[in-house]
Structure formats: C-alpha cells, structure tokens
Amino acid sequence: MTLRAVVEGVGHYLPDRVVPNSEFEKTLDTSDEWIRTRSGIERRHFAADDQTTSDLAVHAAQAALENAGLGVDDIDGIIVATSTPDLTFPSVATMVQRDLGMDHGFGFDVQAVCAGFIYALANANALIIAGQAKRLLVIGAETFSRIMDWTDRSTCVLFGDGAGALVLGAQDGQGDNTDRGILSSDINSDGRYRDMLYVDGGVSTTGSAGKLRMQGNPLFRQAVEKLTSTADTALGKIGLAGSDIDWIVPHQANIRIIQGTAKKMAVPMDRVIVTVQDHGNTSAASIPLALSVGVSEGKIKPGDLVLSEAIGGGLAWGSVILRW
C-alpha cells in the first residue's frame, strides 16, 4: 500500500466588491475591450478596506471544512500560500488557526507568488506521506489590490483578491496512477528572471510593501514554455500524457497563457477550467479558487485526473497531478 494525500473538501471565498473593467476607464487610458482582448478579464473582486488576507483565508477554510464534513479538531495543520500577508509576521496561517478556534497542530506560510499554491500542495503532500500529519488545510489567499500601482494600466487591471482552500487527508492507495490523491509534483525556480515580475519594496530595502512591477511580453514567453515543461515532467513521473488528463486547472493569469499552454499540450479548451474572466489574477488563490468553482459547477468529479500548473515571480513555477 502507498500513502496518498487525497482531496476531501474544497471551498473558496470572494470579497463582495466586484470591479468591472469599465471602472478603470474613469482613471486610466484603457477600455473594457482593451483589457478583455489582452487578458480575458472582465471583472475582479477587491477586498473591503477592513478585510485582510487572513479574513479571506478563514472564509475559504470554513467552506472547505464544510464541504468535507469536518471540523477544526480533525485538522493537524494549516499551510497558507500568499505573497500579501496581513503583517510581516506572524504568518497568515497562525492567524487562520486562531480565527478558526484551532488550539493544536501547526501553521506556516509559503511564498512563491502565483506558484505558491503548487508549492504548498507539494509541501503538504510531503508532510502527509512522511507521517507528519494526517489531515491538512491548504489555502491560497491574496489581497493583491494592496500592492497595485493604480497609474500603471499594464498591471493594475489584471489582479484581484480572493481565497481558495483544500482539505487534504491521508488515505491508502495501491501505489499506481489509478490512485486518488496527489500522484506527482514538480517545482522549479530561477532567480535570474527576477525582474520580470517583482514588487519594488520590502522590509530590508524600502521598509514598505512597494508596488508590483511586471515585464509582460518576456514573462508571457517564459510562462508558456515553462508551464508546458513542468506539466510534461509531472506527467512523465507517473507514466501519463496530456491525453490522459480530464481537466487542466491552471493558474488564472491571462487567457492567452492558458490557451497557449493547452495548445502546446494538445488539450482542448473544453477540458480547461477557466475563471480568469470573473476573478482576474488572484495569484496563489487562483488555482484553489478555480478548483472549487469547477467542483461547484459539476465539472470536476471523483476519479477525474487533474493537472494544475502555475508560474509566478522568482521566477517560480511548478505543477501537480492529482486524481480527484
């Protein structure tokens, strides 16, 4: 028998404020058509002034626990993927732990920007396989609206706020690619590409959070190549190919990146979960958010083979293959 980290529940949360593309026309030289054509985004959600990343994460965690039919006493630990924490420290995960009323176990954050949830899943899988935990909450949560330069039309129209969560539990499998749960993962980074996507501030540099900066065209070229490569690597580890995938649930950065990656993998778009039009780029929250939407819409079903992949600042990128 082989121990697997199996998805037992999924949930998400979006702030109440919906921001359509037309809102940016009031302050920027842009239009709804310009934004849709270049990104596929039609609207996004922004957190209220008194909402923090941990607030969004708590809502998503509660939804995932309810979906799993579990409570906090059933959870051994919390991993939160985020690049927009409430505070420099403590971690968002410990704030979520507190707000859920959980007085046991552990919590920590993972920071790999848009690839953060993939990194969090890989870490959660390793902890479960190693016997360090039997059940984990894995959350992606972001308030990227707090680090936008509202004068930069090339970036501020792309991002949104939100959170998604999975409950992962230890279950025995046969040890082959028909098992439920996480079957393989692949994570990578290359710091030489830092300037393609970064925030121009930080505690030890400017003493403030800073604003997001991006080189869109070079990043696009890197994204399609690296996302395809990491997906092929993860599939190869378990002897599968793109044709075996039931659903790609990608990082929701840009519809052209999503389409380009699917095309290179020869996977039709009707087998890709796309939410970028409704949520924009929610960074580490985008994959769990899209997974939750895919389940709630009746698309992702038990037994389906799901590929998730993401790339973000660092550059950091990776993929996870799991059977739902």
CSV table of C-alpha atoms in Angstrom, one decimal:
chain,number,residue,atom,x,y,z
A,1,MET,CA,0.0,0.0,0.0
A,2,THR,CA,1.1,3.6,-0.7
A,3,LEU,CA,0.0,6.6,1.4
A,4,ARG,CA,-1.7,9.3,-0.7
A,5,ALA,CA,-2.8,12.9,0.1
A,6,VAL,CA,-6.4,12.9,-1.1
A,7,VAL,CA,-8.7,15.9,-1.5
A,8,GLU,CA,-11.5,15.6,1.0
A,9,GLY,CA,-13.1,19.0,0.6
A,10,VAL,CA,-12.8,22.3,-1.3
A,11,GLY,CA,-14.1,25.8,-0.9
A,12,HIS,CA,-13.5,29.4,-1.8
A,13,TYR,CA,-14.3,33.0,-0.9
A,14,LEU,CA,-14.5,36.2,-2.9
A,15,PRO,CA,-14.9,39.7,-1.4
A,16,ASP,CA,-18.3,41.4,-2.0
A,17,ARG,CA,-16.9,44.3,-4.1
A,18,VAL,CA,-17.0,43.4,-7.8
A,19,VAL,CA,-14.9,45.7,-10.1
A,20,PRO,CA,-15.8,45.6,-13.8
A,21,ASN,CA,-13.3,46.7,-16.4
A,22,SER,CA,-15.4,49.8,-17.0
A,23,GLU,CA,-14.4,51.2,-13.6
A,24,PHE,CA,-10.8,51.6,-14.8
A,25,GLU,CA,-11.9,53.7,-17.8
A,26,LYS,CA,-12.6,56.6,-15.3
A,27,THR,CA,-8.9,56.9,-14.3
A,28,LEU,CA,-6.8,55.2,-16.9
A,29,ASP,CA,-6.3,55.4,-20.7
A,30,THR,CA,-7.8,51.9,-21.1
A,31,SER,CA,-11.1,50.3,-22.0
A,32,ASP,CA,-13.1,47.2,-21.4
A,33,GLU,CA,-12.2,45.9,-24.9
A,34,TRP,CA,-8.5,46.6,-24.4
A,35,ILE,CA,-8.5,44.6,-21.1
A,36,ARG,CA,-10.6,41.7,-22.4
A,37,THR,CA,-8.6,41.4,-25.6
A,38,ARG,CA,-5.2,41.2,-23.8
A,39,SER,CA,-6.1,39.3,-20.7
A,40,GLY,CA,-9.6,37.7,-21.0
A,41,ILE,CA,-10.5,39.5,-17.7
A,42,GLU,CA,-14.0,41.1,-17.5
A,43,ARG,CA,-14.2,41.7,-13.7
A,44,ARG,CA,-12.4,41.0,-10.4
A,45,HIS,CA,-13.1,41.3,-6.7
A,46,PHE,CA,-11.4,43.7,-4.3
A,47,ALA,CA,-11.3,43.2,-0.5
A,48,ALA,CA,-13.0,45.8,1.6
A,49,ASP,CA,-10.8,48.3,3.5
A,50,ASP,CA,-11.2,46.4,6.7
A,51,GLN,CA,-10.6,42.9,5.2
A,52,THR,CA,-7.2,41.3,5.3
A,53,THR,CA,-5.7,38.2,3.6
A,54,SER,CA,-6.3,36.1,6.7
A,55,ASP,CA,-10.0,37.1,6.7
A,56,LEU,CA,-10.4,35.8,3.2
A,57,ALA,CA,-8.5,32.7,4.0
A,58,VAL,CA,-10.7,31.9,7.0
A,59,HIS,CA,-13.8,32.1,4.9
A,60,ALA,CA,-12.3,29.7,2.3
A,61,ALA,CA,-11.1,27.3,5.0
A,62,GLN,CA,-14.6,27.2,6.6
A,63,ALA,CA,-16.1,26.5,3.2
A,64,ALA,CA,-13.7,23.6,2.6
A,65,LEU,CA,-14.2,22.1,6.0
A,66,GLU,CA,-18.0,22.3,5.5
A,67,ASN,CA,-17.6,20.6,2.1
A,68,ALA,CA,-15.5,17.9,3.7
A,69,GLY,CA,-18.0,17.4,6.6
A,70,LEU,CA,-15.1,18.0,9.0
A,71,GLY,CA,-14.2,20.4,11.9
A,72,VAL,CA,-11.0,22.0,13.1
A,73,ASP,CA,-10.5,19.2,15.5
A,74,ASP,CA,-9.9,16.9,12.5
A,75,ILE,CA,-7.1,19.2,11.2
A,76,ASP,CA,-3.4,18.7,12.1
A,77,GLY,CA,-2.0,21.8,10.4
A,78,ILE,CA,-2.6,24.7,8.1
A,79,ILE,CA,-0.4,25.8,5.1
A,80,VAL,CA,-1.2,29.2,3.5
A,81,ALA,CA,0.2,30.3,0.2
A,82,THR,CA,0.3,34.0,0.0
A,83,SER,CA,2.5,37.0,-1.0
A,84,THR,CA,0.3,39.5,0.6
A,85,PRO,CA,0.3,38.7,4.3
A,86,ASP,CA,-1.6,40.8,6.9
A,87,LEU,CA,1.7,41.5,8.7
A,88,THR,CA,5.4,40.9,8.2
A,89,PHE,CA,4.9,38.3,10.9
A,90,PRO,CA,3.3,36.2,12.4
A,91,SER,CA,2.2,34.0,9.5
A,92,VAL,CA,-1.3,34.2,8.0
A,93,ALA,CA,-1.6,30.5,8.8
A,94,THR,CA,-1.4,31.1,12.5
A,95,MET,CA,-4.0,33.9,12.2
A,96,VAL,CA,-6.3,31.5,10.4
A,97,GLN,CA,-5.6,28.9,13.1
A,98,ARG,CA,-6.6,31.4,15.8
A,99,ASP,CA,-9.7,32.6,14.0
A,100,LEU,CA,-10.9,29.0,13.3
A,101,GLY,CA,-10.6,28.3,17.1
A,102,MET,CA,-7.9,25.7,16.5
A,103,ASP,CA,-5.6,25.4,19.5
A,104,HIS,CA,-3.5,22.5,18.4
A,105,GLY,CA,-1.2,21.5,15.4
A,106,PHE,CA,0.8,23.9,13.4
A,107,GLY,CA,0.6,26.6,10.7
A,108,PHE,CA,3.0,28.2,8.3
A,109,ASP,CA,3.1,30.3,5.1
A,110,VAL,CA,4.6,29.5,1.7
A,111,GLN,CA,5.7,32.4,-0.5
A,112,ALA,CA,6.2,31.6,-4.2
A,113,VAL,CA,3.9,34.3,-5.6
A,114,CYS,CA,1.5,32.9,-8.3
A,115,ALA,CA,3.1,29.4,-7.9
A,116,GLY,CA,2.5,29.5,-4.2
A,117,PHE,CA,-0.4,27.0,-4.1
A,118,ILE,CA,1.6,24.5,-6.1
A,119,TYR,CA,4.5,24.8,-3.7
A,120,ALA,CA,2.0,24.5,-0.8
A,121,LEU,CA,0.5,21.3,-2.2
A,122,ALA,CA,3.9,19.8,-2.7
A,123,ASN,CA,4.8,20.5,0.9
A,124,ALA,CA,1.5,19.3,2.2
A,125,ASN,CA,1.9,16.1,0.2
A,126,ALA,CA,5.4,15.5,1.6
A,127,LEU,CA,4.2,16.1,5.2
A,128,ILE,CA,1.3,13.6,4.8
A,129,ILE,CA,3.5,10.9,3.1
A,130,ALA,CA,6.1,11.3,5.8
A,131,GLY,CA,3.5,10.8,8.5
A,132,GLN,CA,3.9,14.3,10.0
A,133,ALA,CA,0.2,15.0,9.6
A,134,LYS,CA,-2.9,13.0,8.7
A,135,ARG,CA,-5.0,15.9,7.5
A,136,LEU,CA,-4.1,19.4,6.4
A,137,LEU,CA,-5.9,22.6,5.3
A,138,VAL,CA,-4.0,24.0,2.3
A,139,ILE,CA,-5.1,27.6,1.5
A,140,GLY,CA,-4.2,30.2,-1.2
A,141,ALA,CA,-5.2,33.7,-0.3
A,142,GLU,CA,-4.3,37.1,-1.6
A,143,THR,CA,-5.1,40.8,-1.4
A,144,PHE,CA,-3.1,42.0,-4.4
A,145,SER,CA,-5.2,45.1,-4.6
A,146,ARG,CA,-3.0,46.4,-1.8
A,147,ILE,CA,0.2,46.3,-3.9
A,148,MET,CA,-1.1,47.8,-7.2
A,149,ASP,CA,0.2,50.9,-8.8
A,150,TRP,CA,-3.1,52.4,-9.9
A,151,THR,CA,-1.4,54.6,-12.6
A,152,ASP,CA,0.1,51.5,-14.4
A,153,ARG,CA,-2.6,50.3,-16.8
A,154,SER,CA,-0.4,47.3,-17.8
A,155,THR,CA,-0.7,45.7,-14.3
A,156,CYS,CA,-3.4,47.2,-12.1
A,157,VAL,CA,-6.2,45.9,-14.3
A,158,LEU,CA,-5.0,42.3,-14.1
A,159,PHE,CA,-5.2,41.4,-10.5
A,160,GLY,CA,-7.9,40.6,-7.9
A,161,ASP,CA,-8.4,39.4,-4.4
A,162,GLY,CA,-9.8,36.1,-3.1
A,163,ALA,CA,-9.1,32.8,-1.4
A,164,GLY,CA,-9.5,29.1,-2.0
A,165,ALA,CA,-8.8,26.1,0.2
A,166,LEU,CA,-8.5,22.3,0.1
A,167,VAL,CA,-8.6,19.7,2.8
A,168,LEU,CA,-6.0,17.0,2.2
A,169,GLY,CA,-6.3,13.7,4.1
A,170,ALA,CA,-4.1,10.6,4.3
A,171,GLN,CA,-5.5,7.6,2.6
A,172,ASP,CA,-4.0,4.3,1.4
A,173,GLY,CA,-3.6,3.7,-2.3
A,174,GLN,CA,-2.3,0.9,-4.5
A,175,GLY,CA,0.8,2.8,-5.5
A,176,ASP,CA,-0.1,3.3,-9.2
A,177,ASN,CA,-1.5,6.1,-11.3
A,178,THR,CA,-5.1,5.0,-10.7
A,179,ASP,CA,-4.9,6.0,-7.0
A,180,ARG,CA,-6.9,9.0,-5.8
A,181,GLY,CA,-4.9,11.9,-4.4
A,182,ILE,CA,-1.7,13.7,-5.4
A,183,LEU,CA,0.2,11.4,-7.8
A,184,SER,CA,3.2,13.7,-8.6
A,185,SER,CA,4.5,17.2,-8.4
A,186,ASP,CA,7.3,19.2,-10.0
A,187,ILE,CA,8.5,22.5,-8.6
A,188,ASN,CA,11.2,24.9,-10.0
A,189,SER,CA,12.7,28.4,-9.7
A,190,ASP,CA,15.3,30.5,-11.4
A,191,GLY,CA,16.2,33.8,-9.8
A,192,ARG,CA,17.9,35.2,-12.9
A,193,TYR,CA,14.4,36.2,-14.1
A,194,ARG,CA,13.5,38.2,-11.0
A,195,ASP,CA,13.0,41.5,-12.9
A,196,MET,CA,10.2,40.0,-15.0
A,197,LEU,CA,7.8,40.1,-12.0
A,198,TYR,CA,8.5,41.7,-8.6
A,199,VAL,CA,7.4,44.2,-6.0
A,200,ASP,CA,9.7,47.2,-5.6
A,201,GLY,CA,9.7,47.2,-1.8
A,202,GLY,CA,10.3,45.2,1.3
A,203,VAL,CA,11.3,45.2,4.9
A,204,SER,CA,15.0,45.2,4.4
A,205,THR,CA,15.1,47.5,1.3
A,206,THR,CA,12.5,50.3,1.5
A,207,GLY,CA,10.7,49.5,4.7
A,208,SER,CA,7.4,49.4,2.9
A,209,ALA,CA,5.4,46.9,0.9
A,210,GLY,CA,6.1,48.5,-2.5
A,211,LYS,CA,4.2,48.1,-5.8
A,212,LEU,CA,4.0,45.3,-8.3
A,213,ARG,CA,6.2,45.6,-11.5
A,214,MET,CA,6.0,43.3,-14.5
A,215,GLN,CA,7.5,42.8,-17.9
A,216,GLY,CA,4.5,41.4,-19.7
A,217,ASN,CA,5.8,40.2,-23.1
A,218,PRO,CA,9.0,38.4,-21.8
A,219,LEU,CA,7.0,36.8,-19.0
A,220,PHE,CA,4.4,35.5,-21.4
A,221,ARG,CA,7.1,33.7,-23.4
A,222,GLN,CA,8.6,32.2,-20.3
A,223,ALA,CA,5.2,31.2,-19.0
A,224,VAL,CA,4.0,29.0,-21.9
A,225,GLU,CA,7.4,27.3,-22.2
A,226,LYS,CA,7.9,26.6,-18.5
A,227,LEU,CA,4.3,25.6,-17.8
A,228,THR,CA,4.3,23.1,-20.6
A,229,SER,CA,7.6,21.7,-19.5
A,230,THR,CA,6.7,21.3,-15.8
A,231,ALA,CA,3.4,19.6,-16.8
A,232,ASP,CA,5.2,17.1,-19.1
A,233,THR,CA,7.6,16.4,-16.3
A,234,ALA,CA,5.0,15.7,-13.7
A,235,LEU,CA,3.0,13.5,-16.1
A,236,GLY,CA,6.1,11.6,-17.1
A,237,LYS,CA,6.8,10.7,-13.5
A,238,ILE,CA,3.7,8.6,-13.4
A,239,GLY,CA,3.7,7.4,-16.9
A,240,LEU,CA,0.9,9.5,-18.2
A,241,ALA,CA,0.5,12.1,-21.1
A,242,GLY,CA,-1.7,15.1,-21.9
A,243,SER,CA,-4.3,12.8,-23.5
A,244,ASP,CA,-4.9,11.2,-20.1
A,245,ILE,CA,-5.9,14.5,-18.4
A,246,ASP,CA,-9.6,15.1,-17.7
A,247,TRP,CA,-9.1,18.7,-16.5
A,248,ILE,CA,-6.4,21.3,-16.6
A,249,VAL,CA,-6.9,23.7,-13.7
A,250,PRO,CA,-4.2,26.3,-14.4
A,251,HIS,CA,-3.1,29.5,-12.6
A,252,GLN,CA,-5.6,32.1,-13.9
A,253,ALA,CA,-3.2,34.8,-15.0
A,254,ASN,CA,-4.1,35.5,-18.6
A,255,ILE,CA,-6.4,33.7,-21.1
A,256,ARG,CA,-3.6,33.8,-23.8
A,257,ILE,CA,-1.2,31.9,-21.5
A,258,ILE,CA,-3.9,29.4,-20.6
A,259,GLN,CA,-4.8,28.9,-24.3
A,260,GLY,CA,-1.1,28.7,-25.3
A,261,THR,CA,-0.2,26.1,-22.7
A,262,ALA,CA,-3.3,23.9,-23.5
A,263,LYS,CA,-2.5,24.1,-27.2
A,264,LYS,CA,1.1,23.0,-26.7
A,265,MET,CA,-0.1,20.1,-24.6
A,266,ALA,CA,-2.8,19.2,-27.2
A,267,VAL,CA,-5.5,19.5,-24.6
A,268,PRO,CA,-8.8,21.1,-25.9
A,269,MET,CA,-10.1,24.2,-24.1
A,270,ASP,CA,-13.3,22.4,-23.1
A,271,ARG,CA,-11.1,20.4,-20.7
A,272,VAL,CA,-9.7,23.5,-19.1
A,273,ILE,CA,-11.3,25.3,-16.1
A,274,VAL,CA,-11.2,29.0,-16.8
A,275,THR,CA,-12.2,31.6,-14.2
A,276,VAL,CA,-9.9,34.5,-15.2
A,277,GLN,CA,-12.8,36.4,-16.7
A,278,ASP,CA,-14.6,36.6,-13.4
A,279,HIS,CA,-11.7,36.8,-10.9
A,280,GLY,CA,-8.7,38.2,-12.7
A,281,ASN,CA,-5.3,37.1,-11.5
A,282,THR,CA,-5.6,36.2,-7.8
A,283,SER,CA,-2.1,34.9,-7.6
A,284,ALA,CA,-1.7,32.0,-5.1
A,285,ALA,CA,-5.5,31.9,-4.7
A,286,SER,CA,-6.3,31.3,-8.3
A,287,ILE,CA,-5.9,27.5,-8.5
A,288,PRO,CA,-7.8,26.5,-5.4
A,289,LEU,CA,-10.5,29.1,-6.3
A,290,ALA,CA,-10.8,27.6,-9.8
A,291,LEU,CA,-10.8,24.0,-8.4
A,292,SER,CA,-13.7,25.0,-6.1
A,293,VAL,CA,-15.6,26.6,-8.9
A,294,GLY,CA,-15.0,23.6,-11.1
A,295,VAL,CA,-16.4,21.3,-8.5
A,296,SER,CA,-19.4,23.5,-7.7
A,297,GLU,CA,-20.3,23.7,-11.4
A,298,GLY,CA,-20.3,19.9,-11.6
A,299,LYS,CA,-17.3,19.7,-13.9
A,300,ILE,CA,-14.6,18.1,-11.7
A,301,LYS,CA,-15.9,14.7,-10.4
A,302,PRO,CA,-14.4,11.9,-8.3
A,303,GLY,CA,-11.9,9.9,-10.3
A,304,ASP,CA,-11.0,12.7,-12.7
A,305,LEU,CA,-7.3,13.3,-13.4
A,306,VAL,CA,-6.5,16.9,-12.8
A,307,LEU,CA,-3.4,18.9,-13.8
A,308,SER,CA,-2.7,22.2,-12.1
A,309,GLU,CA,0.3,24.4,-13.1
A,310,ALA,CA,1.4,27.9,-12.3
A,311,ILE,CA,4.2,30.4,-12.7
A,312,GLY,CA,5.0,33.5,-10.7
A,313,GLY,CA,7.6,35.9,-9.6
A,314,GLY,CA,11.0,34.5,-8.8
A,315,LEU,CA,10.6,33.1,-11.4
A,316,ALA,CA,9.0,30.1,-9.6
A,317,TRP,CA,6.9,27.5,-11.4
A,318,GLY,CA,5.6,24.0,-11.0
A,319,SER,CA,2.7,21.5,-11.4
A,320,VAL,CA,0.8,18.9,-9.5
A,321,ILE,CA,-1.1,15.9,-10.9
A,322,LEU,CA,-3.9,14.6,-8.7
A,323,ARG,CA,-6.8,12.3,-9.1
A,324,TRP,CA,-10.0,13.8,-7.6
